[in-house]
Every structure is written in C-alpha cells, then in structure tokens.
Amino acid sequence: MGSKPIGPYEALRKLGSGGMGTVYLALDAEGHTVAVKVIHPHVAEDMNGLKRLAREVETMKRVASPYVAELLDADLTGSHPYIVTRYVQGRSLQDVVTRRGTLTGDQLWTLGKGLAAALDAIHGADVIHRDLTPGNVMLSDGVPIVIDFGIARAFDATRITQTMIGTPGYVAPEVIRGERAGPPADVFSWAATMIYAATGKRCFDGKNLMEVFQRTLEAEPDLTGVPRDLLPVLWKSLRKDPSERPSLAGVIGTVSTLAPDTTWPAVPSRRTSASRLPGLWAAAGEARERGDINRAAELYAEVWKVAISNEDPGSEMFALYQLGWAAESRLDYGAAHGFYEQALQAAKSVDAASIQALALRELEQLSRMRGDTDAARAYAEEARHVLDKRYKAGYPRLPDGDSEPFVRPWVRG
C-alpha cells in the first residue's frame, strides 16, 4: 500500500487489527519507526471512554520498562483518534508458539520474569493492562515486550456492544462478572498466558465463548503439560477470588528464582541532550531530601531514560539504584528487587565494583525479608568477592555498615 498520513506520522503498512483499533507501522517526523494504533470508529464514538483514555495518556507515558512498548504520543481529539508506541520488531508469543512450538527451560522462565516485570511497571503508573494475552506479547530476540497496556481499562466502565473488553480464556473472572478489575486481574492473565506458552493451549477452553467463560468462572484450569516448578504459582494465580491470588511481587520473587541471570535489555529511546542530566539529578535529590518519594522516582526514571538514550551506563546504573531505593521506600519489594538487579548488571557492564556491592547488599536484604536464605547467602558471597577484588586493586575499603554516604556524591550528580 502507498504511504498515508496519520496526523504527523507517515503510515507505511498495516501491522494488524484488534478490538480497539488498527495498528500501522509508521515514521515520525525524524524518521524513527513507531507503531500507530488508530482507534476504531465505533470505539471512538464512545466519548466517555475517550475522555478517560485522554486522562490516562500522561500517566501511561510514565511507564518505563524494557519489557513494555512505551506510549510516545497520542491525539484523541481528531476525527481519527490514535496513540503512538515504540515499534517492537518481532513476532507475537501466539505466533511463535503456533509456528515453532511451546517455550521450555530458560525461554519460559525469561518470559515469566519479563511479563511480571512489565506488569509491575504498568501497575506502578496506576494502570491495569486487563488484556494480557499471547497476542499482546511480542518476542524480540527472545525478550518479551508487552503492548497495548492501559487502553482497555479506559473503556471498562462503558457499554461497548461492538467489542469485548478482554480475551476469552485469559480474562479474569471478575472482569467477566463486570466487577472492578485491579492488579490481581493481570496476575490471572499472566498465569493464563504462561500456560499457553508452556503447553500451546488455553487453560480454560471450550467450543464457544459462553463455554470458555463458564469454565473460567467455575472450572479448574487445565495445567496438563506445565513444568512442575511453575505449577504452584500458576495454580494460585488462577484462583477465582482475586484476593486469594499472590501479589505481583510474590510472582516476581518466584519466577526470579527460576529465570536465568541475564542482563535486562535497555529501553530503546531517541537520543536526548545530556545537558538535562545535571538538572534532573539535582531535582531528584531535592525531592528525595524533602521526602517526596513519588516525585523522586519520576525524576530518577527520567534520568534512566536519558542515560539510555545517550548511552551513558554510569548515569544509568546510578538511576536504577535510586529507583530501587524509591520502590523499597514504598514497600514495593518486587519492583525494588528488579531495579537493584538491573543496577547490578549495569554496574557489571562498566566494572563499577562499588555499585555492584551496594546493589548486592540490597538484594541480600530483600532476599532475607522474603525468607530466601539461600539467595541471601549467594548475594552476600558475591558482594564479598566484589569488594575483595576492589580492595586488592588498590581502592579503599567500603564502610562495613551502610554504604550510602560513600556513593551519595555520585548518585546525586
């Protein structure tokens, strides 16, 4: 097809179509490839839903995760409303399983960890995905990336007869019942998606939609073929009562023990002027000093994105460490664990022993808090090894207690 404009974007070709809209591969004004979803006309006619989506767009832009195709732009006021996200090159999980077969071993563990981390970042921005399915998960070089987050939620309080909110076989029982959906609904969908990846079939199946819905509401899930290590967390995550499902932090803690210890991918981003970093660091430090943890977290997330954009691994690792502190301060231990892990990997990439040690100490404490003494001992042993190596190289020893004063001048820019 010939190119056509969608606002300031030049559509190159159609990528696909779903209940909410049609997605096009497009170019922005600077020539970057993006994915533009044009909202279907019958959906766009729901003005209340569009107003809610417009209110959530700025919130959705705050989601920063290597496992989420972040929202870049939106125009919901024109005759053809659209939203713009990062373009992810790869195949959907559904397509991969259909073409190549089920995921096993490290592939499956990496998928579980990545999806849980994506949902954690989405929930951190007070957004619920509500429609996590194999079709909404892209695999790019084996890395899972979630798309279409937060869109369905904006329309969940409206009656849209032409489309369905949520996908049969993956949508949580409370959504089918028309109840308010929170993070446990995404935990349910996470488990159903993992089962599809491991077995190639839905855990709630049937001859028609009504049968699928009925089994989702009343029957036990079909876990035939699921690896034994995943059975407990999947079984609990598929409980009918959302209050009986594990928290996302609990899910992350479980799958993190199974997933391979690999470097988390960086979020692709446009290059941004490095001159912004000093101001961002200063503003984040001020927010932290006055106890405004949420604002500090927002600023540290912005530092992280700018650092990635400018290929500045030093600023990246410091920002990740501070994001871990912010998550821990908010008692979001699952997210804190993920950020400290990322800080550790970033520090390893530039051989920054002091930040490695700090991150390892935090990971040790978090592991002890959740009762995982084996992991805690492993983190402590690695920290001792890193510090001994640093000392033998001629550097002074880090304090035996809290090492925050030692690193504070760096992390504050």
PDB file of N, CA, C and O in Angstrom, residues 100-141:
ATOM      1  N   ARG A 100       6.476 -22.416  15.898  1.00  0.00           N
ATOM      2  CA  ARG A 100       7.684 -23.121  16.328  1.00  0.00           C
ATOM      3  C   ARG A 100       7.477 -24.077  17.496  1.00  0.00           C
ATOM      4  O   ARG A 100       8.362 -24.853  17.825  1.00  0.00           O
ATOM      5  N   GLY A 101       6.342 -23.974  18.163  1.00  0.00           N
ATOM      6  CA  GLY A 101       6.104 -24.844  19.299  1.00  0.00           C
ATOM      7  C   GLY A 101       6.238 -24.108  20.623  1.00  0.00           C
ATOM      8  O   GLY A 101       6.533 -22.908  20.677  1.00  0.00           O
ATOM      9  N   THR A 102       6.024 -24.816  21.701  1.00  0.00           N
ATOM     10  CA  THR A 102       5.980 -24.220  23.033  1.00  0.00           C
ATOM     11  C   THR A 102       7.365 -23.800  23.516  1.00  0.00           C
ATOM     12  O   THR A 102       8.389 -24.252  23.005  1.00  0.00           O
ATOM     13  N   LEU A 103       7.363 -22.952  24.526  1.00  0.00           N
ATOM     14  CA  LEU A 103       8.614 -22.494  25.139  1.00  0.00           C
ATOM     15  C   LEU A 103       8.992 -23.425  26.280  1.00  0.00           C
ATOM     16  O   LEU A 103       8.112 -23.931  27.006  1.00  0.00           O
ATOM     17  N   THR A 104      10.275 -23.647  26.457  1.00  0.00           N
ATOM     18  CA  THR A 104      10.756 -24.525  27.520  1.00  0.00           C
ATOM     19  C   THR A 104      11.967 -23.898  28.196  1.00  0.00           C
ATOM     20  O   THR A 104      12.591 -22.975  27.669  1.00  0.00           O
ATOM     21  N   GLY A 105      12.295 -24.422  29.369  1.00  0.00           N
ATOM     22  CA  GLY A 105      13.525 -24.037  30.060  1.00  0.00           C
ATOM     23  C   GLY A 105      13.688 -22.540  30.232  1.00  0.00           C
ATOM     24  O   GLY A 105      12.761 -21.830  30.626  1.00  0.00           O
ATOM     25  N   ASP A 106      14.899 -22.060  29.931  1.00  0.00           N
ATOM     26  CA  ASP A 106      15.222 -20.650  30.139  1.00  0.00           C
ATOM     27  C   ASP A 106      14.318 -19.722  29.345  1.00  0.00           C
ATOM     28  O   ASP A 106      14.020 -18.604  29.785  1.00  0.00           O
ATOM     29  N   GLN A 107      13.866 -20.151  28.166  1.00  0.00           N
ATOM     30  CA  GLN A 107      12.948 -19.321  27.382  1.00  0.00           C
ATOM     31  C   GLN A 107      11.664 -19.043  28.162  1.00  0.00           C
ATOM     32  O   GLN A 107      11.160 -17.917  28.184  1.00  0.00           O
ATOM     33  N   LEU A 108      11.145 -20.069  28.801  1.00  0.00           N
ATOM     34  CA  LEU A 108       9.894 -19.931  29.547  1.00  0.00           C
ATOM     35  C   LEU A 108      10.094 -19.094  30.802  1.00  0.00           C
ATOM     36  O   LEU A 108       9.285 -18.225  31.130  1.00  0.00           O
ATOM     37  N   TRP A 109      11.212 -19.341  31.515  1.00  0.00           N
ATOM     38  CA  TRP A 109      11.468 -18.569  32.744  1.00  0.00           C
ATOM     39  C   TRP A 109      11.674 -17.090  32.403  1.00  0.00           C
ATOM     40  O   TRP A 109      11.212 -16.210  33.121  1.00  0.00           O
ATOM     41  N   THR A 110      12.406 -16.816  31.322  1.00  0.00           N
ATOM     42  CA  THR A 110      12.645 -15.430  30.915  1.00  0.00           C
ATOM     43  C   THR A 110      11.330 -14.747  30.557  1.00  0.00           C
ATOM     44  O   THR A 110      11.119 -13.572  30.884  1.00  0.00           O
ATOM     45  N   LEU A 111      10.457 -15.479  29.879  1.00  0.00           N
ATOM     46  CA  LEU A 111       9.142 -14.930  29.554  1.00  0.00           C
ATOM     47  C   LEU A 111       8.382 -14.563  30.825  1.00  0.00           C
ATOM     48  O   LEU A 111       7.847 -13.454  30.948  1.00  0.00           O
ATOM     49  N   GLY A 112       8.345 -15.481  31.780  1.00  0.00           N
ATOM     50  CA  GLY A 112       7.600 -15.229  33.010  1.00  0.00           C
ATOM     51  C   GLY A 112       8.129 -14.035  33.773  1.00  0.00           C
ATOM     52  O   GLY A 112       7.361 -13.195  34.265  1.00  0.00           O
ATOM     53  N   LYS A 113       9.452 -13.936  33.875  1.00  0.00           N
ATOM     54  CA  LYS A 113      10.060 -12.817  34.594  1.00  0.00           C
ATOM     55  C   LYS A 113       9.813 -11.509  33.865  1.00  0.00           C
ATOM     56  O   LYS A 113       9.470 -10.494  34.482  1.00  0.00           O
ATOM     57  N   GLY A 114       9.965 -11.511  32.553  1.00  0.00           N
ATOM     58  CA  GLY A 114       9.767 -10.293  31.787  1.00  0.00           C
ATOM     59  C   GLY A 114       8.332  -9.800  31.838  1.00  0.00           C
ATOM     60  O   GLY A 114       8.080  -8.600  32.003  1.00  0.00           O
ATOM     61  N   LEU A 115       7.362 -10.714  31.708  1.00  0.00           N
ATOM     62  CA  LEU A 115       5.962 -10.319  31.755  1.00  0.00           C
ATOM     63  C   LEU A 115       5.593  -9.765  33.132  1.00  0.00           C
ATOM     64  O   LEU A 115       4.863  -8.774  33.244  1.00  0.00           O
ATOM     65  N   ALA A 116       6.093 -10.416  34.181  1.00  0.00           N
ATOM     66  CA  ALA A 116       5.801  -9.927  35.528  1.00  0.00           C
ATOM     67  C   ALA A 116       6.422  -8.554  35.754  1.00  0.00           C
ATOM     68  O   ALA A 116       5.801  -7.666  36.357  1.00  0.00           O
ATOM     69  N   ALA A 117       7.648  -8.361  35.262  1.00  0.00           N
ATOM     70  CA  ALA A 117       8.300  -7.059  35.409  1.00  0.00           C
ATOM     71  C   ALA A 117       7.553  -5.982  34.626  1.00  0.00           C
ATOM     72  O   ALA A 117       7.429  -4.837  35.076  1.00  0.00           O
ATOM     73  N   ALA A 118       7.038  -6.341  33.448  1.00  0.00           N
ATOM     74  CA  ALA A 118       6.265  -5.384  32.645  1.00  0.00           C
ATOM     75  C   ALA A 118       5.001  -4.964  33.391  1.00  0.00           C
ATOM     76  O   ALA A 118       4.677  -3.770  33.478  1.00  0.00           O
ATOM     77  N   LEU A 119       4.283  -5.930  33.934  1.00  0.00           N
ATOM     78  CA  LEU A 119       3.066  -5.613  34.673  1.00  0.00           C
ATOM     79  C   LEU A 119       3.381  -4.788  35.913  1.00  0.00           C
ATOM     80  O   LEU A 119       2.618  -3.879  36.285  1.00  0.00           O
ATOM     81  N   ASP A 120       4.510  -5.055  36.542  1.00  0.00           N
ATOM     82  CA  ASP A 120       4.900  -4.296  37.724  1.00  0.00           C
ATOM     83  C   ASP A 120       5.113  -2.826  37.361  1.00  0.00           C
ATOM     84  O   ASP A 120       4.694  -1.925  38.090  1.00  0.00           O
ATOM     85  N   ALA A 121       5.763  -2.577  36.228  1.00  0.00           N
ATOM     86  CA  ALA A 121       5.980  -1.193  35.784  1.00  0.00           C
ATOM     87  C   ALA A 121       4.657  -0.523  35.419  1.00  0.00           C
ATOM     88  O   ALA A 121       4.438   0.648  35.726  1.00  0.00           O
ATOM     89  N   ILE A 122       3.771  -1.268  34.783  1.00  0.00           N
ATOM     90  CA  ILE A 122       2.468  -0.731  34.399  1.00  0.00           C
ATOM     91  C   ILE A 122       1.646  -0.395  35.638  1.00  0.00           C
ATOM     92  O   ILE A 122       1.060   0.683  35.751  1.00  0.00           O
ATOM     93  N   HIS A 123       1.620  -1.303  36.600  1.00  0.00           N
ATOM     94  CA  HIS A 123       0.869  -1.056  37.830  1.00  0.00           C
ATOM     95  C   HIS A 123       1.474   0.098  38.620  1.00  0.00           C
ATOM     96  O   HIS A 123       0.764   0.812  39.326  1.00  0.00           O
ATOM     97  N   GLY A 124       2.791   0.268  38.495  1.00  0.00           N
ATOM     98  CA  GLY A 124       3.445   1.377  39.197  1.00  0.00           C
ATOM     99  C   GLY A 124       2.968   2.737  38.721  1.00  0.00           C
ATOM    100  O   GLY A 124       3.112   3.736  39.434  1.00  0.00           O
ATOM    101  N   ALA A 125       2.402   2.785  37.525  1.00  0.00           N
ATOM    102  CA  ALA A 125       1.837   4.033  36.994  1.00  0.00           C
ATOM    103  C   ALA A 125       0.323   4.068  37.190  1.00  0.00           C
ATOM    104  O   ALA A 125      -0.370   4.882  36.576  1.00  0.00           O
ATOM    105  N   ASP A 126      -0.187   3.183  38.049  1.00  0.00           N
ATOM    106  CA  ASP A 126      -1.625   3.114  38.342  1.00  0.00           C
ATOM    107  C   ASP A 126      -2.458   2.785  37.102  1.00  0.00           C
ATOM    108  O   ASP A 126      -3.548   3.330  36.904  1.00  0.00           O
ATOM    109  N   VAL A 127      -1.930   1.916  36.273  1.00  0.00           N
ATOM    110  CA  VAL A 127      -2.640   1.456  35.079  1.00  0.00           C
ATOM    111  C   VAL A 127      -2.778  -0.058  35.162  1.00  0.00           C
ATOM    112  O   VAL A 127      -1.875  -0.744  35.647  1.00  0.00           O
ATOM    113  N   ILE A 128      -3.915  -0.574  34.735  1.00  0.00           N
ATOM    114  CA  ILE A 128      -4.141  -2.021  34.672  1.00  0.00           C
ATOM    115  C   ILE A 128      -4.206  -2.417  33.202  1.00  0.00           C
ATOM    116  O   ILE A 128      -4.919  -1.784  32.421  1.00  0.00           O
ATOM    117  N   HIS A 129      -3.458  -3.442  32.807  1.00  0.00           N
ATOM    118  CA  HIS A 129      -3.466  -3.847  31.402  1.00  0.00           C
ATOM    119  C   HIS A 129      -4.820  -4.420  31.009  1.00  0.00           C
ATOM    120  O   HIS A 129      -5.413  -4.022  30.026  1.00  0.00           O
ATOM    121  N   ARG A 130      -5.278  -5.402  31.758  1.00  0.00           N
ATOM    122  CA  ARG A 130      -6.586  -6.016  31.601  1.00  0.00           C
ATOM    123  C   ARG A 130      -6.718  -6.953  30.418  1.00  0.00           C
ATOM    124  O   ARG A 130      -7.703  -7.692  30.328  1.00  0.00           O
ATOM    125  N   ASP A 131      -5.778  -6.947  29.491  1.00  0.00           N
ATOM    126  CA  ASP A 131      -5.923  -7.832  28.329  1.00  0.00           C
ATOM    127  C   ASP A 131      -4.575  -8.425  27.939  1.00  0.00           C
ATOM    128  O   ASP A 131      -4.225  -8.466  26.767  1.00  0.00           O
ATOM    129  N   LEU A 132      -3.837  -8.885  28.929  1.00  0.00           N
ATOM    130  CA  LEU A 132      -2.573  -9.557  28.638  1.00  0.00           C
ATOM    131  C   LEU A 132      -2.878 -10.934  28.057  1.00  0.00           C
ATOM    132  O   LEU A 132      -3.519 -11.767  28.700  1.00  0.00           O
ATOM    133  N   THR A 133      -2.417 -11.155  26.834  1.00  0.00           N
ATOM    134  CA  THR A 133      -2.658 -12.419  26.133  1.00  0.00           C
ATOM    135  C   THR A 133      -1.429 -12.746  25.290  1.00  0.00           C
ATOM    136  O   THR A 133      -0.552 -11.884  25.093  1.00  0.00           O
ATOM    137  N   PRO A 134      -1.341 -13.956  24.755  1.00  0.00           N
ATOM    138  CA  PRO A 134      -0.235 -14.276  23.845  1.00  0.00           C
ATOM    139  C   PRO A 134      -0.189 -13.369  22.622  1.00  0.00           C
ATOM    140  O   PRO A 134       0.877 -13.182  22.032  1.00  0.00           O
ATOM    141  N   GLY A 135      -1.309 -12.793  22.252  1.00  0.00           N
ATOM    142  CA  GLY A 135      -1.320 -11.882  21.117  1.00  0.00           C
ATOM    143  C   GLY A 135      -0.824 -10.489  21.449  1.00  0.00           C
ATOM    144  O   GLY A 135      -0.488  -9.712  20.547  1.00  0.00           O
ATOM    145  N   ASN A 136      -0.785 -10.147  22.741  1.00  0.00           N
ATOM    146  CA  ASN A 136      -0.323  -8.838  23.177  1.00  0.00           C
ATOM    147  C   ASN A 136       1.084  -8.874  23.764  1.00  0.00           C
ATOM    148  O   ASN A 136       1.502  -7.936  24.440  1.00  0.00           O
ATOM    149  N   VAL A 137       1.781  -9.958  23.525  1.00  0.00           N
ATOM    150  CA  VAL A 137       3.172 -10.094  23.964  1.00  0.00           C
ATOM    151  C   VAL A 137       4.041 -10.338  22.734  1.00  0.00           C
ATOM    152  O   VAL A 137       3.831 -11.310  22.008  1.00  0.00           O
ATOM    153  N   MET A 138       4.969  -9.451  22.485  1.00  0.00           N
ATOM    154  CA  MET A 138       5.895  -9.608  21.377  1.00  0.00           C
ATOM    155  C   MET A 138       7.191 -10.220  21.886  1.00  0.00           C
ATOM    156  O   MET A 138       7.650  -9.899  22.992  1.00  0.00           O
ATOM    157  N   LEU A 139       7.787 -11.097  21.093  1.00  0.00           N
ATOM    158  CA  LEU A 139       9.089 -11.663  21.409  1.00  0.00           C
ATOM    159  C   LEU A 139      10.096 -11.095  20.420  1.00  0.00           C
ATOM    160  O   LEU A 139       9.992 -11.302  19.210  1.00  0.00           O
ATOM    161  N   SER A 140      11.051 -10.352  20.942  1.00  0.00           N
ATOM    162  CA  SER A 140      12.091  -9.732  20.125  1.00  0.00           C
ATOM    163  C   SER A 140      13.437 -10.260  20.590  1.00  0.00           C
ATOM    164  O   SER A 140      13.894  -9.939  21.694  1.00  0.00           O
ATOM    165  N   ASP A 141      14.062 -11.114  19.785  1.00  0.00           N
ATOM    166  CA  ASP A 141      15.304 -11.786  20.184  1.00  0.00           C
ATOM    167  C   ASP A 141      15.130 -12.528  21.504  1.00  0.00           C
ATOM    168  O   ASP A 141      16.033 -12.551  22.347  1.00  0.00           O
TER     169      ASP A 141
END
